[in-house]
Amino acid sequence: MLEPVRMPTDDAVPSEDDAVDADDLSDAVVRQLLPRLRRFALHLTRESESADDLVQSTLERALTRWPGRRPEGNVRAWLFTILYRQFLDSQRQTRRYSRLRDWFAGSEATAPSAEREAIARSALGAFGRLPESQRTLLWLVSVEDMSYKAVADLLDVPLGTVMSRLSRARSALRDLSEGKGNEPCLRILK
Amino acid sequence: MTERAIDDLTRHAFVDGRLSPEQRQAMHAYLRANPDEAQKLASWQSDAQRLRDVASQETLHPNPNLDPDAIRARLRARSRQRLAMAASFVMTLAVGGLAGWSAHDTVVANHVLPMQDAMQAYRLFASADAPQPDVSAGASDLQRWLDTHFAHAERLPNLSASGFKPIAARLLATDQGPAAVVIYENANERATFYIRPPGPGGKFLPQGSRRDGDLLARYWSGQGYNYAVVSSGDDGVVQPLAAPGTTRS
């Protein structure tokens, strides 16, 4: 019987980039973070044009708000949070709009666009077929190497929820990679 | 040993390389005893690595719009625009308020009853002791005389329904130019047709009528002039008949 591995506290596992610091929203910091913001936005929106629009409105908001408000965490987490909130807002608006559109145009408007399907099948393969919330979580943890605590703050959920969601997301990604396609996969590949 | 022995946080911290060396060592020992778990975490690790690889290979097209300089410049331009818009809004309010106030003044100052001069002309020229008219003639002569002074004006109204026939006319002067009064007569009474240029500021009249003492005026505008038919109010408003060449009845 092995002794169980002691659970690390989140403070004990800072991720390197969380130290990208951070007290200043200087142009240099923004330029440094810009590619990361754009890639994250790209994986949220899946369209480069709307991704850049999202980044642009994020930076506008951030630069407008900065003088009056300092973020609690570091600048990167703060910017990512603004970007993600804006994305969710725009999603809600889009859903409202598409409900309206469906009402007038019939249900064909809900079919995924060719572009979306193409992107879903593209380089990221299985990852691209995950639902948005799982993609976001995996992206922030694996690609951005953001601390679990920062991710929990960004998603506005408890740390434990982040960990269990992360388990589900990683299992789902594995299943998709191994061809155990589940429902979202079938829907997109039909 | 079951999976419960470690929790999600430890599991992911291992996958993401966030354990301290001692913790990692303990974890390796645990995984040696749990090959299934070891395999699962290894595949999670390789999935994460693949994701990082793909992300790092992704090319982003340069977008100068996203440079902080460009963003700041746009924000400045936008706040200038907002300021300008706010300023123009304030200006609009101020100008509107002033204009409204002066318009109010003007209205108060110019609050003259329509065709007051037509009423006075009736009292002066249609009375029994009226001064001599400029012309005394039948309808066609009077029309010709009127046309020499008022180009393109409406025709003389036909008041024959009430028995009125034009008998004389007289030229008058107003601030805005010549006016004329044409006197009509029937068996008992007189009526007048009054023509004048529009009032100050080119003010045309809506069609209407009003009573002033014992007189009744019916007035309207057209062809660049204001007109009135004034009669003694006892018989009601004299209604002109439509006549050839008359643009209004």
Coordinates of C-alpha atoms in Angstrom, one line a residue:
Chain A
M1 CA 0.0 0.0 0.0
L2 CA 1.5 3.3 -1.1
E3 CA 0.9 6.4 0.8
P4 CA -1.5 8.7 -1.1
V5 CA 0.1 11.6 -2.8
R6 CA -0.5 14.7 -0.8
M7 CA -2.7 17.1 -2.5
P8 CA -0.8 20.2 -3.6
T9 CA -2.3 23.5 -2.7
D10 CA -2.8 25.7 -5.6
D11 CA -0.5 28.3 -4.2
A12 CA 2.3 25.8 -4.3
V13 CA 1.9 25.3 -8.0
P14 CA 2.1 28.6 -9.6
S15 CA 2.3 28.4 -13.3
E16 CA 5.2 30.2 -14.8
D17 CA 3.2 32.6 -16.9
D18 CA 1.0 33.8 -14.1
A19 CA 4.1 35.6 -13.1
V20 CA 4.1 37.5 -16.4
D21 CA 3.5 40.5 -14.6
A22 CA 1.5 42.2 -14.5
D23 CA 1.0 45.4 -12.6
D24 CA 1.1 47.4 -15.7
L25 CA -0.9 47.4 -18.8
S26 CA 1.9 48.9 -20.8
D27 CA 1.8 48.7 -24.6
A28 CA 4.8 46.3 -24.3
V29 CA 2.7 43.9 -22.1
V30 CA -0.2 44.2 -24.5
R31 CA 1.9 43.4 -27.5
Q32 CA 3.4 40.4 -25.6
L33 CA 0.0 39.0 -24.8
L34 CA -1.6 39.8 -28.1
P35 CA -0.8 36.5 -29.9
R36 CA -2.1 34.6 -26.9
L37 CA -5.3 36.6 -26.8
R38 CA -5.8 36.2 -30.5
R39 CA -5.3 32.4 -30.4
F40 CA -7.7 32.0 -27.5
A41 CA -10.3 34.2 -29.3
L42 CA -9.8 32.1 -32.5
H43 CA -10.6 28.9 -30.6
L44 CA -13.6 30.5 -29.1
T45 CA -15.1 32.0 -32.2
R46 CA -13.5 29.7 -34.8
E47 CA -13.4 32.5 -37.3
S48 CA -10.4 34.7 -37.6
E49 CA -12.4 37.8 -38.3
S50 CA -14.7 37.7 -35.4
A51 CA -11.8 36.5 -33.3
D52 CA -9.9 39.7 -34.0
D53 CA -13.0 41.7 -33.4
L54 CA -13.3 40.1 -30.1
V55 CA -9.7 40.9 -29.2
Q56 CA -10.1 44.4 -30.4
S57 CA -13.2 45.1 -28.2
T58 CA -11.4 43.4 -25.3
L59 CA -8.4 45.7 -25.6
E60 CA -10.6 48.7 -26.0
R61 CA -12.5 47.8 -22.9
A62 CA -9.3 46.9 -21.0
L63 CA -7.5 50.2 -21.9
T64 CA -10.6 52.2 -21.1
R65 CA -11.1 50.6 -17.7
W66 CA -7.5 50.3 -16.7
P67 CA -6.9 53.7 -15.2
G68 CA -9.8 53.3 -12.8
R69 CA -9.5 49.6 -11.9
R70 CA -6.6 47.3 -11.2
P71 CA -7.3 43.6 -11.7
E72 CA -7.0 41.4 -8.7
G73 CA -4.8 38.8 -10.4
N74 CA -2.3 39.4 -13.1
V75 CA -2.9 41.2 -16.3
R76 CA -3.1 38.2 -18.5
A77 CA -5.8 36.5 -16.5
W78 CA -7.6 39.8 -16.4
L79 CA -7.5 40.3 -20.1
F80 CA -8.5 36.7 -20.7
T81 CA -11.4 37.1 -18.4
I82 CA -12.6 40.2 -20.2
L83 CA -12.3 38.5 -23.5
Y84 CA -14.2 35.4 -22.3
R85 CA -17.0 37.5 -20.8
Q86 CA -17.3 39.4 -24.0
F87 CA -17.4 36.2 -26.0
L88 CA -20.2 34.8 -23.8
D89 CA -22.1 38.0 -24.2
S90 CA -21.8 37.9 -27.9
Q91 CA -22.9 34.3 -27.9
R92 CA -26.0 35.2 -26.0
Q93 CA -26.7 37.9 -28.5
T94 CA -26.1 35.6 -31.4
R95 CA -28.5 33.0 -29.9
R96 CA -31.2 35.6 -29.4
Y97 CA -30.6 36.8 -32.9
S98 CA -30.7 33.3 -34.4
R99 CA -33.8 32.4 -32.5
L100 CA -35.4 35.4 -34.1
R101 CA -33.9 34.4 -37.5
D102 CA -35.2 30.8 -37.1
W103 CA -38.6 32.2 -36.3
F104 CA -38.6 34.0 -39.7
A105 CA -36.5 31.8 -41.9
G106 CA -37.3 28.4 -40.6
S107 CA -35.0 25.9 -39.1
E108 CA -32.5 25.5 -41.9
A109 CA -30.7 28.6 -40.5
T110 CA -29.6 26.5 -37.6
A111 CA -27.5 24.1 -39.7
P112 CA -23.8 24.6 -39.0
S113 CA -22.1 26.6 -41.6
A114 CA -19.6 25.0 -44.0
E115 CA -16.9 27.1 -42.5
R116 CA -17.6 25.9 -39.0
E117 CA -17.6 22.3 -40.1
A118 CA -14.3 22.8 -41.9
I119 CA -12.7 24.3 -38.9
A120 CA -14.1 21.6 -36.6
R121 CA -12.4 19.0 -38.8
S122 CA -9.2 20.9 -39.1
A123 CA -5.8 20.5 -37.5
L124 CA -7.2 20.3 -34.0
G125 CA -9.3 17.4 -34.9
A126 CA -10.9 15.9 -31.8
F127 CA -10.3 19.1 -29.8
G128 CA -12.3 21.1 -32.3
R129 CA -15.3 18.8 -31.8
L130 CA -15.5 19.3 -28.1
P131 CA -18.1 21.7 -26.7
E132 CA -17.0 25.3 -26.2
S133 CA -16.7 25.0 -22.4
Q134 CA -14.4 22.0 -22.5
R135 CA -12.3 23.6 -25.3
T136 CA -11.9 26.8 -23.2
L137 CA -10.9 24.9 -20.1
L138 CA -8.4 22.7 -21.9
W139 CA -7.0 25.7 -23.8
L140 CA -6.5 27.8 -20.6
V141 CA -4.9 24.9 -18.7
S142 CA -2.9 23.1 -21.3
V143 CA -1.9 25.9 -23.8
E144 CA -2.0 28.9 -21.6
D145 CA -0.7 27.0 -18.6
M146 CA -3.0 29.2 -16.5
S147 CA -3.2 28.3 -12.8
Y148 CA -6.2 26.3 -11.7
K149 CA -7.1 29.1 -9.4
A150 CA -7.0 31.7 -12.2
V151 CA -9.1 29.5 -14.4
A152 CA -11.7 29.1 -11.6
D153 CA -11.8 32.9 -11.2
L154 CA -12.1 33.3 -15.0
L155 CA -15.0 30.9 -15.2
D156 CA -16.4 32.1 -12.0
V157 CA -16.7 28.6 -10.5
P158 CA -15.1 26.9 -7.4
L159 CA -11.7 25.3 -7.8
G160 CA -13.2 21.8 -7.2
T161 CA -15.6 22.3 -10.1
V162 CA -12.7 23.3 -12.4
M163 CA -10.9 20.0 -11.5
S164 CA -13.9 17.8 -12.1
R165 CA -14.7 19.6 -15.3
L166 CA -11.1 19.2 -16.4
S167 CA -11.3 15.4 -15.8
R168 CA -14.4 15.2 -17.9
A169 CA -12.9 17.4 -20.6
R170 CA -9.7 15.3 -20.8
S171 CA -11.7 12.1 -20.9
A172 CA -13.9 13.4 -23.6
L173 CA -10.9 14.5 -25.7
R174 CA -9.4 11.1 -25.3
D175 CA -12.6 9.4 -26.3
L176 CA -12.9 11.5 -29.4
S177 CA -9.3 10.9 -30.3
E178 CA -9.8 7.2 -30.0
G179 CA -12.8 7.4 -32.3
K180 CA -15.3 6.8 -29.5
G181 CA -17.2 9.6 -31.0
N182 CA -20.1 10.8 -28.9
E183 CA -23.1 12.9 -29.8
P184 CA -21.4 16.2 -30.8
C185 CA -19.1 14.4 -33.1
L186 CA -21.9 12.6 -34.9
R187 CA -23.9 15.8 -35.3
I188 CA -21.0 17.6 -36.9
L189 CA -19.9 14.8 -39.1
K190 CA -23.3 13.8 -40.4
Chain B
M1 CA -5.8 0.7 -4.6
T2 CA -8.4 2.6 -6.4
E3 CA -8.5 5.9 -8.3
R4 CA -9.9 7.4 -5.2
A5 CA -6.5 7.4 -3.6
I6 CA -5.6 10.5 -5.5
D7 CA -7.9 13.4 -6.3
D8 CA -8.5 15.3 -9.5
L9 CA -6.3 18.2 -8.4
T10 CA -3.3 16.0 -7.9
R11 CA -4.0 14.1 -11.1
H12 CA -4.1 17.2 -13.2
A13 CA -1.2 18.8 -11.5
F14 CA 0.8 15.8 -12.4
V15 CA -0.4 15.9 -16.0
D16 CA 0.3 19.6 -16.2
G17 CA 3.7 19.3 -14.6
R18 CA 2.8 21.3 -11.6
L19 CA 3.9 19.0 -8.8
S20 CA 6.9 19.5 -6.6
P21 CA 9.7 17.0 -7.1
E22 CA 8.7 15.1 -4.0
Q23 CA 5.0 15.0 -5.0
R24 CA 6.0 13.9 -8.5
Q25 CA 8.1 11.1 -7.0
A26 CA 5.3 9.9 -4.9
M27 CA 2.9 10.1 -7.9
H28 CA 5.3 8.0 -10.0
A29 CA 5.3 5.4 -7.3
Y30 CA 1.5 5.4 -7.1
L31 CA 1.3 5.1 -10.9
R32 CA 3.6 2.1 -11.0
A33 CA 1.1 0.3 -8.8
N34 CA -1.8 1.5 -11.0
P35 CA -0.9 0.9 -14.6
D36 CA -4.4 1.7 -15.9
E37 CA -4.3 5.1 -14.2
A38 CA -0.7 5.6 -15.5
Q39 CA -1.8 4.9 -19.0
K40 CA -4.7 7.3 -18.8
L41 CA -2.6 10.1 -17.4
A42 CA 0.0 9.5 -20.0
S43 CA -2.6 9.8 -22.8
W44 CA -3.9 13.0 -21.2
Q45 CA -0.4 14.3 -21.2
S46 CA 0.2 13.5 -24.8
D47 CA -3.2 15.1 -25.7
A48 CA -2.2 18.3 -23.9
Q49 CA 1.2 18.2 -25.6
R50 CA -0.5 17.8 -29.0
L51 CA -2.7 20.7 -28.3
R52 CA 0.3 22.9 -27.4
D53 CA 2.1 21.8 -30.5
V54 CA -0.8 22.7 -32.8
A55 CA -1.4 26.0 -31.0
S56 CA 2.2 27.0 -31.4
Q57 CA 2.3 26.1 -35.1
E58 CA -0.7 28.2 -35.8
T59 CA 0.1 31.3 -37.8
L60 CA -1.7 34.5 -37.1
H61 CA -1.9 37.1 -39.8
P62 CA -0.6 40.4 -38.7
N63 CA -3.4 42.8 -37.8
P64 CA -2.2 46.3 -37.3
N65 CA -5.7 47.3 -35.9
L66 CA -4.9 45.3 -32.8
D67 CA -1.7 47.1 -31.9
P68 CA -2.1 49.0 -28.7
D69 CA -1.1 52.3 -30.4
A70 CA -3.9 51.8 -32.9
I71 CA -6.4 50.9 -30.2
R72 CA -5.5 53.9 -28.1
A73 CA -5.7 56.2 -31.1
R74 CA -9.2 54.8 -31.9
L75 CA -10.3 55.3 -28.3
R76 CA -9.0 58.9 -28.4
A77 CA -10.8 59.5 -31.7
R78 CA -14.0 58.0 -30.3
S79 CA -13.9 60.1 -27.1
R80 CA -13.3 63.2 -29.3
Q81 CA -16.3 62.2 -31.4
R82 CA -18.4 61.7 -28.3
L83 CA -17.3 65.0 -26.9
A84 CA -18.1 66.7 -30.2
M85 CA -21.4 65.0 -30.3
A86 CA -22.1 66.1 -26.7
A87 CA -21.0 69.6 -27.6
S88 CA -23.2 69.7 -30.6
F89 CA -26.1 68.4 -28.6
V90 CA -25.6 71.2 -26.1
M91 CA -25.3 73.6 -28.9
T92 CA -28.5 72.3 -30.5
L93 CA -30.3 72.7 -27.2
A94 CA -29.0 76.2 -26.8
V95 CA -29.7 77.3 -30.3
G96 CA -33.1 75.6 -30.2
G97 CA -33.9 77.2 -26.9
L98 CA -32.9 80.6 -28.1
A99 CA -34.7 80.2 -31.4
G100 CA -37.7 79.0 -29.7
W101 CA -37.7 81.9 -27.3
S102 CA -37.2 84.5 -30.1
A103 CA -39.8 82.7 -32.2
H104 CA -42.1 83.1 -29.2
D105 CA -41.3 86.8 -29.0
T106 CA -41.9 87.1 -32.7
V107 CA -45.2 85.3 -32.5
V108 CA -46.2 87.5 -29.6
A109 CA -45.1 90.6 -31.4
N110 CA -46.7 89.6 -34.7
H111 CA -49.9 88.4 -33.2
V112 CA -52.0 90.3 -35.6
L113 CA -55.4 88.9 -36.5
P114 CA -55.5 87.7 -40.1
M115 CA -56.8 90.1 -42.6
Q116 CA -57.4 92.9 -40.2
D117 CA -56.7 95.3 -43.0
A118 CA -59.4 93.7 -45.2
M119 CA -61.9 94.4 -42.4
Q120 CA -60.7 98.0 -42.2
A121 CA -60.9 98.3 -46.0
Y122 CA -64.5 97.2 -45.9
R123 CA -65.3 99.7 -43.2
L124 CA -63.7 102.5 -45.2
F125 CA -64.7 101.7 -48.8
A126 CA -67.9 99.7 -48.5
S127 CA -69.6 102.2 -46.2
A128 CA -72.3 104.6 -47.5
D129 CA -70.0 107.6 -47.5
A130 CA -67.0 105.8 -49.1
P131 CA -64.4 107.9 -50.9
Q132 CA -64.4 107.8 -54.7
P133 CA -63.2 104.5 -56.1
D134 CA -60.2 104.3 -58.6
V135 CA -62.3 102.4 -61.1
S136 CA -66.0 101.8 -61.5
A137 CA -66.9 99.2 -64.0
G138 CA -68.2 95.8 -64.8
A139 CA -66.6 92.5 -63.9
S140 CA -64.4 92.2 -66.9
D141 CA -63.0 95.7 -66.7
L142 CA -62.2 95.3 -63.0
Q143 CA -60.5 92.0 -63.7
R144 CA -58.3 93.6 -66.3
W145 CA -57.5 96.5 -63.9
L146 CA -56.7 94.0 -61.2
D147 CA -54.4 92.0 -63.5
T148 CA -52.3 95.1 -64.2
H149 CA -51.5 95.4 -60.5
F150 CA -51.5 91.7 -59.4
A151 CA -49.8 89.4 -61.9
H152 CA -51.1 85.8 -61.9
A153 CA -53.4 86.4 -58.9
E154 CA -56.6 84.4 -58.6
R155 CA -59.6 85.6 -60.5
L156 CA -62.2 87.8 -58.9
P157 CA -64.5 85.6 -56.9
N158 CA -68.0 85.1 -58.2
L159 CA -70.4 86.2 -55.5
S160 CA -73.5 86.1 -57.6
A161 CA -75.0 83.4 -55.5
S162 CA -75.6 86.1 -52.9
G163 CA -76.5 88.6 -55.7
F164 CA -73.2 90.5 -55.4
K165 CA -71.7 92.1 -58.4
P166 CA -68.4 93.9 -58.5
I167 CA -68.9 97.6 -59.0
A168 CA -65.7 99.4 -58.1
A169 CA -62.2 99.0 -57.0
R170 CA -59.4 100.9 -55.2
L171 CA -55.7 100.4 -54.9
L172 CA -54.2 100.5 -51.4
A173 CA -50.7 100.3 -50.0
T174 CA -49.4 97.9 -47.4
D175 CA -45.9 97.4 -45.9
Q176 CA -45.4 94.5 -48.3
G177 CA -46.6 96.2 -51.4
P178 CA -49.9 97.1 -53.2
A179 CA -53.2 95.7 -52.1
A180 CA -56.6 96.3 -53.6
V181 CA -60.2 96.2 -52.5
V182 CA -62.9 95.4 -54.9
I183 CA -66.4 96.5 -53.9
Y184 CA -69.4 94.2 -54.6
E185 CA -73.0 95.3 -54.3
N186 CA -76.3 93.5 -54.3
A187 CA -79.8 94.9 -53.7
N188 CA -79.2 95.7 -50.0
E189 CA -75.6 95.5 -49.1
R190 CA -72.0 95.6 -50.0
A191 CA -69.2 93.0 -49.8
T192 CA -65.5 93.4 -50.6
F193 CA -62.9 91.3 -52.1
Y194 CA -59.5 92.1 -50.7
I195 CA -56.2 91.1 -52.2
R196 CA -52.8 91.7 -50.7
P197 CA -49.3 90.3 -50.6
P198 CA -48.5 87.9 -47.8
G199 CA -47.8 89.5 -44.5
P200 CA -44.4 90.0 -42.8
G201 CA -42.1 87.0 -43.4
G202 CA -44.1 85.9 -46.4
K203 CA -46.8 84.6 -44.2
F204 CA -49.6 82.9 -46.1
L205 CA -52.9 82.2 -44.5
P206 CA -54.6 78.9 -43.9
Q207 CA -58.1 78.9 -45.2
G208 CA -60.5 80.2 -42.5
S209 CA -63.0 82.8 -41.5
R210 CA -63.4 85.1 -38.5
R211 CA -65.9 87.6 -37.2
D212 CA -65.0 91.1 -36.2
G213 CA -67.9 93.1 -34.8
D214 CA -70.6 93.0 -37.4
L215 CA -68.3 91.9 -40.2
L216 CA -67.5 88.4 -41.3
A217 CA -64.3 87.7 -43.3
R218 CA -63.5 84.5 -45.2
Y219 CA -59.8 84.4 -46.1
W220 CA -57.4 82.1 -47.9
S221 CA -54.1 82.2 -49.8
G222 CA -53.0 81.3 -53.3
Q223 CA -50.9 82.3 -56.3
G224 CA -48.6 84.4 -54.1
Y225 CA -51.3 86.5 -52.5
N226 CA -53.6 86.5 -49.5
Y227 CA -57.3 87.1 -50.2
A228 CA -60.4 87.9 -48.1
V229 CA -64.1 88.3 -48.8
V230 CA -65.6 90.5 -46.2
S231 CA -69.3 91.0 -45.8
S232 CA -71.8 92.2 -43.3
G233 CA -72.0 89.2 -40.9
D234 CA -75.8 89.1 -40.7
D235 CA -76.2 86.9 -43.8
G236 CA -73.5 84.5 -42.9
V237 CA -70.3 84.0 -44.9
V238 CA -70.6 84.9 -48.5
Q239 CA -69.6 81.9 -50.5
P240 CA -67.9 82.6 -53.8
L241 CA -69.0 80.4 -56.7
A242 CA -66.4 78.6 -58.7
A243 CA -65.8 80.6 -61.8
P244 CA -63.7 79.9 -64.9
G245 CA -60.1 80.6 -64.2
T246 CA -60.7 80.5 -60.5
T247 CA -58.2 78.3 -58.7
R248 CA -60.2 78.2 -55.5
S249 CA -63.8 78.4 -54.9

